[in-house]
PDB file of C-alpha atoms in Angstrom:
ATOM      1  CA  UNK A   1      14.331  20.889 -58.529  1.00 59.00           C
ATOM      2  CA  UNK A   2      17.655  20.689 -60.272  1.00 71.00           C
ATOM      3  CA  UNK A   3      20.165  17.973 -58.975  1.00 91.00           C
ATOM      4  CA  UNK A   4      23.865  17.741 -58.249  1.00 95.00           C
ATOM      5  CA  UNK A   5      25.720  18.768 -61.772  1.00 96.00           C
ATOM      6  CA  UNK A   6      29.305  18.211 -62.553  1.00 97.00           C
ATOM      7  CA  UNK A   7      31.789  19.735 -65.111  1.00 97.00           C
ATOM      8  CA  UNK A   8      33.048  18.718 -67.142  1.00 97.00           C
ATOM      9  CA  UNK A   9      32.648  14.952 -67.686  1.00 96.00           C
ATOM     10  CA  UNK A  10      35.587  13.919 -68.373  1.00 97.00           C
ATOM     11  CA  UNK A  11      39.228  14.863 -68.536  1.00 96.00           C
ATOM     12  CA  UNK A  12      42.415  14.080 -69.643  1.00 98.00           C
ATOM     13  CA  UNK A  13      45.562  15.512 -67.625  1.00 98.00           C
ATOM     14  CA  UNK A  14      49.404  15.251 -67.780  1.00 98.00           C
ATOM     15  CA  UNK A  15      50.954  14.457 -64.910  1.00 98.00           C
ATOM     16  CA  UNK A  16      52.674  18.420 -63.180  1.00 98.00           C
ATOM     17  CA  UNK A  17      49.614  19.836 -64.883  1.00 98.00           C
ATOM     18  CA  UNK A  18      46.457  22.021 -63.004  1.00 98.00           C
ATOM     19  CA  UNK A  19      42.992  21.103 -62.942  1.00 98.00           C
ATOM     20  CA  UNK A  20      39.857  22.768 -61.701  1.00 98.00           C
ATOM     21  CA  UNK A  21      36.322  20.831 -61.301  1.00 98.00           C
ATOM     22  CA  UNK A  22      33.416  22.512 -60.879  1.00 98.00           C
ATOM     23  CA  UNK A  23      30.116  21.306 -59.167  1.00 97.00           C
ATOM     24  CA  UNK A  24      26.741  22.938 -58.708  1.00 96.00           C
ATOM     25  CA  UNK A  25      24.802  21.824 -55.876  1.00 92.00           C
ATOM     26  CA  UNK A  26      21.421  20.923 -55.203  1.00 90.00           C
ATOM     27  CA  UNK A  27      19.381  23.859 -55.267  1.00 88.00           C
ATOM     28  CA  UNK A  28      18.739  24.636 -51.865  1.00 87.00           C
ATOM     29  CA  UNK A  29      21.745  22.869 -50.457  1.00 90.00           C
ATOM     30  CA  UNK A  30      24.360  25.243 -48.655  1.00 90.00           C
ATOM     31  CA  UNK A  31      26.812  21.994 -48.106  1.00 92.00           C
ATOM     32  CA  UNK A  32      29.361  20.612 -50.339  1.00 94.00           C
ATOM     33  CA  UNK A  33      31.733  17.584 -50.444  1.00 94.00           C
ATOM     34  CA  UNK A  34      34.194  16.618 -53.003  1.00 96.00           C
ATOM     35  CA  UNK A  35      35.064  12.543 -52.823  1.00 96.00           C
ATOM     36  CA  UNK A  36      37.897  11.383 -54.931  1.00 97.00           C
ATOM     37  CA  UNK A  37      36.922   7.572 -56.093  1.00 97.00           C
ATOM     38  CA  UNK A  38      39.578   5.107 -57.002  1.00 95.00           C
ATOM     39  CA  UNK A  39      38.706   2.121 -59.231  1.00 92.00           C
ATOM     40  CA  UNK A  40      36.673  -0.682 -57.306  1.00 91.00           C
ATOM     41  CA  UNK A  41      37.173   1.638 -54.381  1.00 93.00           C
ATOM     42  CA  UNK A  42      34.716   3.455 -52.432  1.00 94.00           C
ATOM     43  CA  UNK A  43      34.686   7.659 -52.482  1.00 95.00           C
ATOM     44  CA  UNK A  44      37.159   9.090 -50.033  1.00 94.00           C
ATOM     45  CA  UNK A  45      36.689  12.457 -48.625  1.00 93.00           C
ATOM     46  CA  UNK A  46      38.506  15.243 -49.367  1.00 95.00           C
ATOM     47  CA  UNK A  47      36.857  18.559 -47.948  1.00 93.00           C
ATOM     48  CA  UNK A  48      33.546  19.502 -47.060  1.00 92.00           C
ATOM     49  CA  UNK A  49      32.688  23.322 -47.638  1.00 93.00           C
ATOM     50  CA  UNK A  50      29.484  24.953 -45.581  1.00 91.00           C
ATOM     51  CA  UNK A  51      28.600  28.762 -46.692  1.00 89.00           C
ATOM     52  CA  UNK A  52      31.578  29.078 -47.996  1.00 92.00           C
ATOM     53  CA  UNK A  53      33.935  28.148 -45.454  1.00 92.00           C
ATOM     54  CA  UNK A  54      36.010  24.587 -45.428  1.00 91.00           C
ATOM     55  CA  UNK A  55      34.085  22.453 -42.432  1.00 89.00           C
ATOM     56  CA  UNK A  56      36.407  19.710 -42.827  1.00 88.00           C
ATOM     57  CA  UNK A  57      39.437  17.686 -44.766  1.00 90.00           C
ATOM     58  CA  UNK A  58      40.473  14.301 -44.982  1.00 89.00           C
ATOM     59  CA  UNK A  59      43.607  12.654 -45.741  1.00 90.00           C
ATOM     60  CA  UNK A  60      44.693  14.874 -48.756  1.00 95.00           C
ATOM     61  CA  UNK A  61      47.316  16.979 -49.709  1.00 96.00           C
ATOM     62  CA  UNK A  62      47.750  20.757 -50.248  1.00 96.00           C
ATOM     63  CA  UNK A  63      47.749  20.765 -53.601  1.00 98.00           C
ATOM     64  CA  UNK A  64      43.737  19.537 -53.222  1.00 98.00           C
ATOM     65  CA  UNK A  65      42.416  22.753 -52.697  1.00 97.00           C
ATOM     66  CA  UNK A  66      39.105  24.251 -52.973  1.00 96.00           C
ATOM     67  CA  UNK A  67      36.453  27.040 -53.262  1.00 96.00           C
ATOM     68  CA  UNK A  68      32.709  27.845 -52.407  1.00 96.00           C
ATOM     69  CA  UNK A  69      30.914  30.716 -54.098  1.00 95.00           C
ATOM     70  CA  UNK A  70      28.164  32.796 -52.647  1.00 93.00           C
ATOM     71  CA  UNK A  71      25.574  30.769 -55.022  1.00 91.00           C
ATOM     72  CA  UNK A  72      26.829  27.257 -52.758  1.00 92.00           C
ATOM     73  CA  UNK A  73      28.317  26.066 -55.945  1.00 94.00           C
ATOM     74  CA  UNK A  74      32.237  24.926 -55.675  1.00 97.00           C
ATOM     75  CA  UNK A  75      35.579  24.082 -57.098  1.00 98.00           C
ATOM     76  CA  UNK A  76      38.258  21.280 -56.629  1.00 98.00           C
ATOM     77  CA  UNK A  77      41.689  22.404 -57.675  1.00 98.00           C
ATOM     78  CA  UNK A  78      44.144  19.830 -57.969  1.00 98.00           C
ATOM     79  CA  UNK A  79      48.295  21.277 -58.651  1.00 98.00           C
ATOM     80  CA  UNK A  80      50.706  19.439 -59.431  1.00 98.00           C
ATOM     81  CA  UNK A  81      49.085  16.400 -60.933  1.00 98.00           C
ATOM     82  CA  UNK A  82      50.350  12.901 -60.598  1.00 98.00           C
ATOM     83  CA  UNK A  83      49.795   9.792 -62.079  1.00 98.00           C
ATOM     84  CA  UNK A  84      47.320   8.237 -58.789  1.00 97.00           C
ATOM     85  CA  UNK A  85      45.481  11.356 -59.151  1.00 98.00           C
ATOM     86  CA  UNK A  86      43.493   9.670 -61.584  1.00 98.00           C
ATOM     87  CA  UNK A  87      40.113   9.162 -60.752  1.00 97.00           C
ATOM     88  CA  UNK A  88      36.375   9.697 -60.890  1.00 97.00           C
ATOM     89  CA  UNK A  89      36.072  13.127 -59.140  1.00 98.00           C
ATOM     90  CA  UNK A  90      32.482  13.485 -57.118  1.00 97.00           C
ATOM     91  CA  UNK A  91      30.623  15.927 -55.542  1.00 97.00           C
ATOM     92  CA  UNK A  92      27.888  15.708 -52.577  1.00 95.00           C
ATOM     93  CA  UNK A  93      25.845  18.187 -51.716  1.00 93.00           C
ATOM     94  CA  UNK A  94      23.333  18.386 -48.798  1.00 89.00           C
ATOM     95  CA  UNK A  95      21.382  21.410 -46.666  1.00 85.00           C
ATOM     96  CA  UNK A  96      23.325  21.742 -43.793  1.00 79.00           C
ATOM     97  CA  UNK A  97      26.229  19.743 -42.371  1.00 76.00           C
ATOM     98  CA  UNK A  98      24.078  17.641 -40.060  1.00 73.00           C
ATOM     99  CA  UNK A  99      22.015  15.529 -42.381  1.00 72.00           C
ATOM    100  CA  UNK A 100      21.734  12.150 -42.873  1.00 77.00           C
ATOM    101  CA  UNK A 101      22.191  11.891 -47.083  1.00 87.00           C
ATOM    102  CA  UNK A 102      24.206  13.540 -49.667  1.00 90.00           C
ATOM    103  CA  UNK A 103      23.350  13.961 -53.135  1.00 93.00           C
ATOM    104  CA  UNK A 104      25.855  13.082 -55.444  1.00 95.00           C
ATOM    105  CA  UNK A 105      26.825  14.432 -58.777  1.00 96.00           C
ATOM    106  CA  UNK A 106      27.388  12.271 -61.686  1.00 95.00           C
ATOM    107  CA  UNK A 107      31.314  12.869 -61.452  1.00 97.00           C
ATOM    108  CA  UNK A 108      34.070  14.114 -63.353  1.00 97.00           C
ATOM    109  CA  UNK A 109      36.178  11.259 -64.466  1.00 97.00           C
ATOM    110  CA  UNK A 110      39.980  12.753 -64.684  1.00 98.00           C
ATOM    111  CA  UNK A 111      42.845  10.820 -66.190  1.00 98.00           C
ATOM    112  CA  UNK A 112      46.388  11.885 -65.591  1.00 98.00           C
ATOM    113  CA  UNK A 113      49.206  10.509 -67.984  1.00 97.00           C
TER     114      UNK A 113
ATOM    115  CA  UNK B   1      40.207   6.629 -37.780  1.00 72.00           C
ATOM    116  CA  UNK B   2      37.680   4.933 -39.420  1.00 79.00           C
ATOM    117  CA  UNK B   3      38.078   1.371 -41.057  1.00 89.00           C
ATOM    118  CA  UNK B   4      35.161  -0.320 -42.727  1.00 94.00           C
ATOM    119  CA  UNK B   5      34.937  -4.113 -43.871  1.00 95.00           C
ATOM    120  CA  UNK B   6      32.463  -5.202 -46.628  1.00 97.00           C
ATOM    121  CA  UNK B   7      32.545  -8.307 -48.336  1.00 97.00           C
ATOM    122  CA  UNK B   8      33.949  -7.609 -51.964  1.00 97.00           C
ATOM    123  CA  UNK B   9      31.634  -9.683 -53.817  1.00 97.00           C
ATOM    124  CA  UNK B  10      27.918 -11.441 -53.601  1.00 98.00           C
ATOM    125  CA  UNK B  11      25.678 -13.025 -55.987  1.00 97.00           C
ATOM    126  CA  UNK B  12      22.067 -13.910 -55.054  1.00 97.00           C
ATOM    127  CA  UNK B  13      18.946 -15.260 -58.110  1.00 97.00           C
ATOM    128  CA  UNK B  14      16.309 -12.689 -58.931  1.00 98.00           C
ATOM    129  CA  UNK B  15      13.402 -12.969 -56.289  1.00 97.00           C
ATOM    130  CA  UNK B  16      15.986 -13.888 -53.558  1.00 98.00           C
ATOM    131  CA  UNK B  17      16.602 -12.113 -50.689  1.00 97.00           C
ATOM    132  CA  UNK B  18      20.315 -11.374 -49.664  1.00 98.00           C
ATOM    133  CA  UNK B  19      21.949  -9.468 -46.964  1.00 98.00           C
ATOM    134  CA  UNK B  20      25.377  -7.109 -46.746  1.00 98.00           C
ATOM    135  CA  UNK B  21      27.230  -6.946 -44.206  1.00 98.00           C
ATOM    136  CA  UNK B  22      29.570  -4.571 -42.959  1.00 97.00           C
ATOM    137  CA  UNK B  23      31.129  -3.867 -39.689  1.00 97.00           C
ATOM    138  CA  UNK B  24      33.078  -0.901 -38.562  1.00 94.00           C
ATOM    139  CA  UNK B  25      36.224   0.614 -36.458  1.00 91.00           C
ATOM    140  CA  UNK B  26      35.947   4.781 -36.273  1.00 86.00           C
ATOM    141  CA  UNK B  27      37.323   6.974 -33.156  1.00 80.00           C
ATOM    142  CA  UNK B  28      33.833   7.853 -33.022  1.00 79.00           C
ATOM    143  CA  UNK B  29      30.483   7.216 -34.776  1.00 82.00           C
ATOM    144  CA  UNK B  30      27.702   9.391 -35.760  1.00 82.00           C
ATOM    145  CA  UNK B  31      25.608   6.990 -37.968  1.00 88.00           C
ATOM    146  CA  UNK B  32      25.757   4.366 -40.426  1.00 93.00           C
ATOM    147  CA  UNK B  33      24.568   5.208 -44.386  1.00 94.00           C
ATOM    148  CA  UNK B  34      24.670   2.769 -47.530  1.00 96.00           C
ATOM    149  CA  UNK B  35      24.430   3.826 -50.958  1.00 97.00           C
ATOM    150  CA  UNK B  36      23.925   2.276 -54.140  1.00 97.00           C
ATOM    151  CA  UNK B  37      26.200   2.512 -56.976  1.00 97.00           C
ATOM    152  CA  UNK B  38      25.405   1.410 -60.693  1.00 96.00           C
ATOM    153  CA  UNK B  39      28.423   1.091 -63.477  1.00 93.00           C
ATOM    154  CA  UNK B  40      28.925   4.528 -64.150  1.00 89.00           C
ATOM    155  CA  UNK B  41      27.011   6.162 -61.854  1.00 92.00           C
ATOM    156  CA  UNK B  42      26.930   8.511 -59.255  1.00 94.00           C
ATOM    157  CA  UNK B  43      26.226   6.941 -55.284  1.00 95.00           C
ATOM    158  CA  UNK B  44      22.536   7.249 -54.897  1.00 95.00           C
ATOM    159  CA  UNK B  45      20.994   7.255 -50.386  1.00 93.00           C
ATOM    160  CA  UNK B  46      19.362   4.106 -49.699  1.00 95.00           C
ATOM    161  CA  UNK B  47      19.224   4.313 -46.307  1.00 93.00           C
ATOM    162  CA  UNK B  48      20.619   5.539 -42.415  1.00 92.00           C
ATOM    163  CA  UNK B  49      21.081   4.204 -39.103  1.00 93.00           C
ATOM    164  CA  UNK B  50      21.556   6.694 -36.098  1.00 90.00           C
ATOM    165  CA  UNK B  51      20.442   4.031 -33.394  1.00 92.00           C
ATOM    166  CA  UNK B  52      20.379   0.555 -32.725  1.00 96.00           C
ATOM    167  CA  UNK B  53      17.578  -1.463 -34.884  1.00 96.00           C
ATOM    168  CA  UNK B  54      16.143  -2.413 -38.130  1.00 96.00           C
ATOM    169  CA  UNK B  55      15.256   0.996 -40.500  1.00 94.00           C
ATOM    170  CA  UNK B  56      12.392  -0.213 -43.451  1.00 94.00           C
ATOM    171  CA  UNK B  57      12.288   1.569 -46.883  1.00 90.00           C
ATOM    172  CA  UNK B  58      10.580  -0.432 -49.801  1.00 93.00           C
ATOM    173  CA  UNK B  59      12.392  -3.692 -50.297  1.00 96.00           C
ATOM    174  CA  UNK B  60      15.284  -2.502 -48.492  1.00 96.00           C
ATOM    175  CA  UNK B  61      15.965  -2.760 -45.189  1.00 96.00           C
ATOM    176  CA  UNK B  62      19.247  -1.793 -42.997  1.00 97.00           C
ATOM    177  CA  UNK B  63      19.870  -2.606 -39.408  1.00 98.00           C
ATOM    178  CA  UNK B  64      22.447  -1.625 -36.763  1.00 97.00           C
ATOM    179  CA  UNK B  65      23.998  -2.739 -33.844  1.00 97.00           C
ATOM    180  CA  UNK B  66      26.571  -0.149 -32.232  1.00 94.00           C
ATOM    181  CA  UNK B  67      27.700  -2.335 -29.578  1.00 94.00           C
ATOM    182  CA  UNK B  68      28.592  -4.941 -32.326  1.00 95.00           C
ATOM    183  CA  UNK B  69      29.781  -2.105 -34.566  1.00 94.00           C
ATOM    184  CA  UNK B  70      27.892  -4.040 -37.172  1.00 96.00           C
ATOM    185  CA  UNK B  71      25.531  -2.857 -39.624  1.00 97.00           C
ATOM    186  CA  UNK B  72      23.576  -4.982 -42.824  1.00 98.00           C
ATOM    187  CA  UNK B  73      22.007  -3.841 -45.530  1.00 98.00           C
ATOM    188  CA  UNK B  74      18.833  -6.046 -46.692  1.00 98.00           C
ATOM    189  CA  UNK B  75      17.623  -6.472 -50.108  1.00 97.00           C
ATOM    190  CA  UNK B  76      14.565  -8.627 -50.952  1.00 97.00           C
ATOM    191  CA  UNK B  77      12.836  -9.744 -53.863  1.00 97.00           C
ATOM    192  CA  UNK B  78      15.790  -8.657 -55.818  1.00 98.00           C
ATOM    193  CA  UNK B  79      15.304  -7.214 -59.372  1.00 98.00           C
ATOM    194  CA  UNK B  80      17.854  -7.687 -62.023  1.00 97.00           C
ATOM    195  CA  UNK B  81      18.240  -3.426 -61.417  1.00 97.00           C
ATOM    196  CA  UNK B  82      19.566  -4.290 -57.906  1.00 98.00           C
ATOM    197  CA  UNK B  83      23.026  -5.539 -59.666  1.00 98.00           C
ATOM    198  CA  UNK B  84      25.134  -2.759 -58.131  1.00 98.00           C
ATOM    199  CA  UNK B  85      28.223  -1.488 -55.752  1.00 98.00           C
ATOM    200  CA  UNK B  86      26.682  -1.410 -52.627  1.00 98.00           C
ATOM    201  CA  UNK B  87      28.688   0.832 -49.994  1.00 97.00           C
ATOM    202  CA  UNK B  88      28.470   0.890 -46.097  1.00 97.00           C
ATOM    203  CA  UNK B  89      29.606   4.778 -44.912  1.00 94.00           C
ATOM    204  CA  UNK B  90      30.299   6.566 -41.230  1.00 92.00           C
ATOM    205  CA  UNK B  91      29.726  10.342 -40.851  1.00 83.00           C
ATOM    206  CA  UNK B  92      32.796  11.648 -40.193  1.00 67.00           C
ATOM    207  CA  UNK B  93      32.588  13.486 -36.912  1.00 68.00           C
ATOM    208  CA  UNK B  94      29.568  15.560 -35.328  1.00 58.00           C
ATOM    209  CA  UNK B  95      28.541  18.874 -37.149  1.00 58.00           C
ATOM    210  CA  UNK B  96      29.766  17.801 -40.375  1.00 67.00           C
ATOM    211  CA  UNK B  97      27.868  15.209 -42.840  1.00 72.00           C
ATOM    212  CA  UNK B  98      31.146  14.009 -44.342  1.00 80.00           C
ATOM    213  CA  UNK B  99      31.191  10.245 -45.023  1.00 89.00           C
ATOM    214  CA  UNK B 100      33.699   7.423 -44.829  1.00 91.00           C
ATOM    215  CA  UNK B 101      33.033   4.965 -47.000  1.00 93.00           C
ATOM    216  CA  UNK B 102      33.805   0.877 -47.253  1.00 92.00           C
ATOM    217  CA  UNK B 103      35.392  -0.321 -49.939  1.00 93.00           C
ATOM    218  CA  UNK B 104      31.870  -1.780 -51.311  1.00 97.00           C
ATOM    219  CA  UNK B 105      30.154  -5.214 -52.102  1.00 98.00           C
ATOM    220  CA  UNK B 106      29.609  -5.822 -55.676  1.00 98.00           C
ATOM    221  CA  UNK B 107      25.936  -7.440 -55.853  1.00 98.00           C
ATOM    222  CA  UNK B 108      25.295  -9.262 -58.868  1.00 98.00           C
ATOM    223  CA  UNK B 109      21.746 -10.369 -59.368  1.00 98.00           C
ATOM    224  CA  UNK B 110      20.955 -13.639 -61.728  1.00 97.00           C
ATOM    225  CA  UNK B 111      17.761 -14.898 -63.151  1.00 96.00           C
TER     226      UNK B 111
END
């Protein structure tokens, strides 16, 4: 069984740039959910995709879009990058959108200067 | 919303046992969930709490009271391992997994 994979590792940004981060779930898993994770902070949701379709956003802008492919694997697109965009990027993925645990990627850790 | 409070920091001597607290304010709750974070790492599941009462996995241990809107997480015979960000988290609403998270307790274990 292959786990939650993240790429890439790590990334360095200026800020107005574009970024896309890519995450391949669980196998299995049909749910995905991207966390952005501050320094000494906990993860804070930013969408939640289920067979393809976004199941829920939190407190993000437009420019934090994203994608699900037919395979359950996904993309976060950031525009427009600023300088608090910097942060360790993470990706959950569980079967189904009623579970009790995620399974977390190792995260991509972006940097914006 | 939600809003969760964690203490930031605790430090407890290998062999101890020490507890986490965390109490909550969301427009609506669907469970209670703590993970484990090392330096570095990715959040790993320790453990859930859908109703009221004390859930037992290993040397962990997490307990709930929803008319308290008060959860712990309990840790004994800590390991020097156990030195991690330890995170309280509400589901986000009903049909959807999403979680809000606390702001995490930073355990540090000494010998």
């Amino acid at each position: 069984e292959t786990g939650v994979t993240q790429s890439p590792t790590h990334l360095i940004k200026t800020r107005g740039q574009q970024v896309t981060l890519r995450c391949s779930s669980q196998s299995g898993h049909n749910t995905v959910s991207w966390y952005q994770q501050a320094l000494g902070q906990g993860p804070q949701f930013i969408f939640q995709y289920y067979r393809e379709e976004e199941n829920g956003r939190g407190n993000f802008p437009p420019r934090f879009s994203g994608l699900q492919f037919p395979n359950y694997s996904s993309e976060l697109n950031v525009n427009a990058l600023e300088l608090d965009d910097s942060a360790l990027y993470l990706c959950a993925s569980s079967l189904g959108t009623g579970g009790d645990e995620q399974y977390f990627g190792p995260g991509t850790r972006l940097t914006v200067t | 919303g939600q809003s969760l409070e964690q203490p930031s920091e605790v430090t407890a001597v290998e062999g101890a046992i020490v507890q986490i607290n965390c109490t909550y304010q969301t427009s609506g709750f669907y469970g209670l969930s703590w993970y484990q974070q090392h330096d570095g790492g990715a959040p790993t599941f320790l453990s859930y709490n859908g109703l009221d009462g004390l859930e037992e996995t290993g040397r962990f241990s997490s307990f709930l009271s929803r008319s308290d809107s008060y959860g712990y997480l309990l840790l004994q015979e800590l390991q020097m391992k156990d030195s991690a960000s330890y995170f309280c988290a509400v589901k986000g609403r009903t049909g959807a997994n999403n979680l809000f998270f606390g702001t995490g307790t930073r355990l540090t274990v000494i010998p």
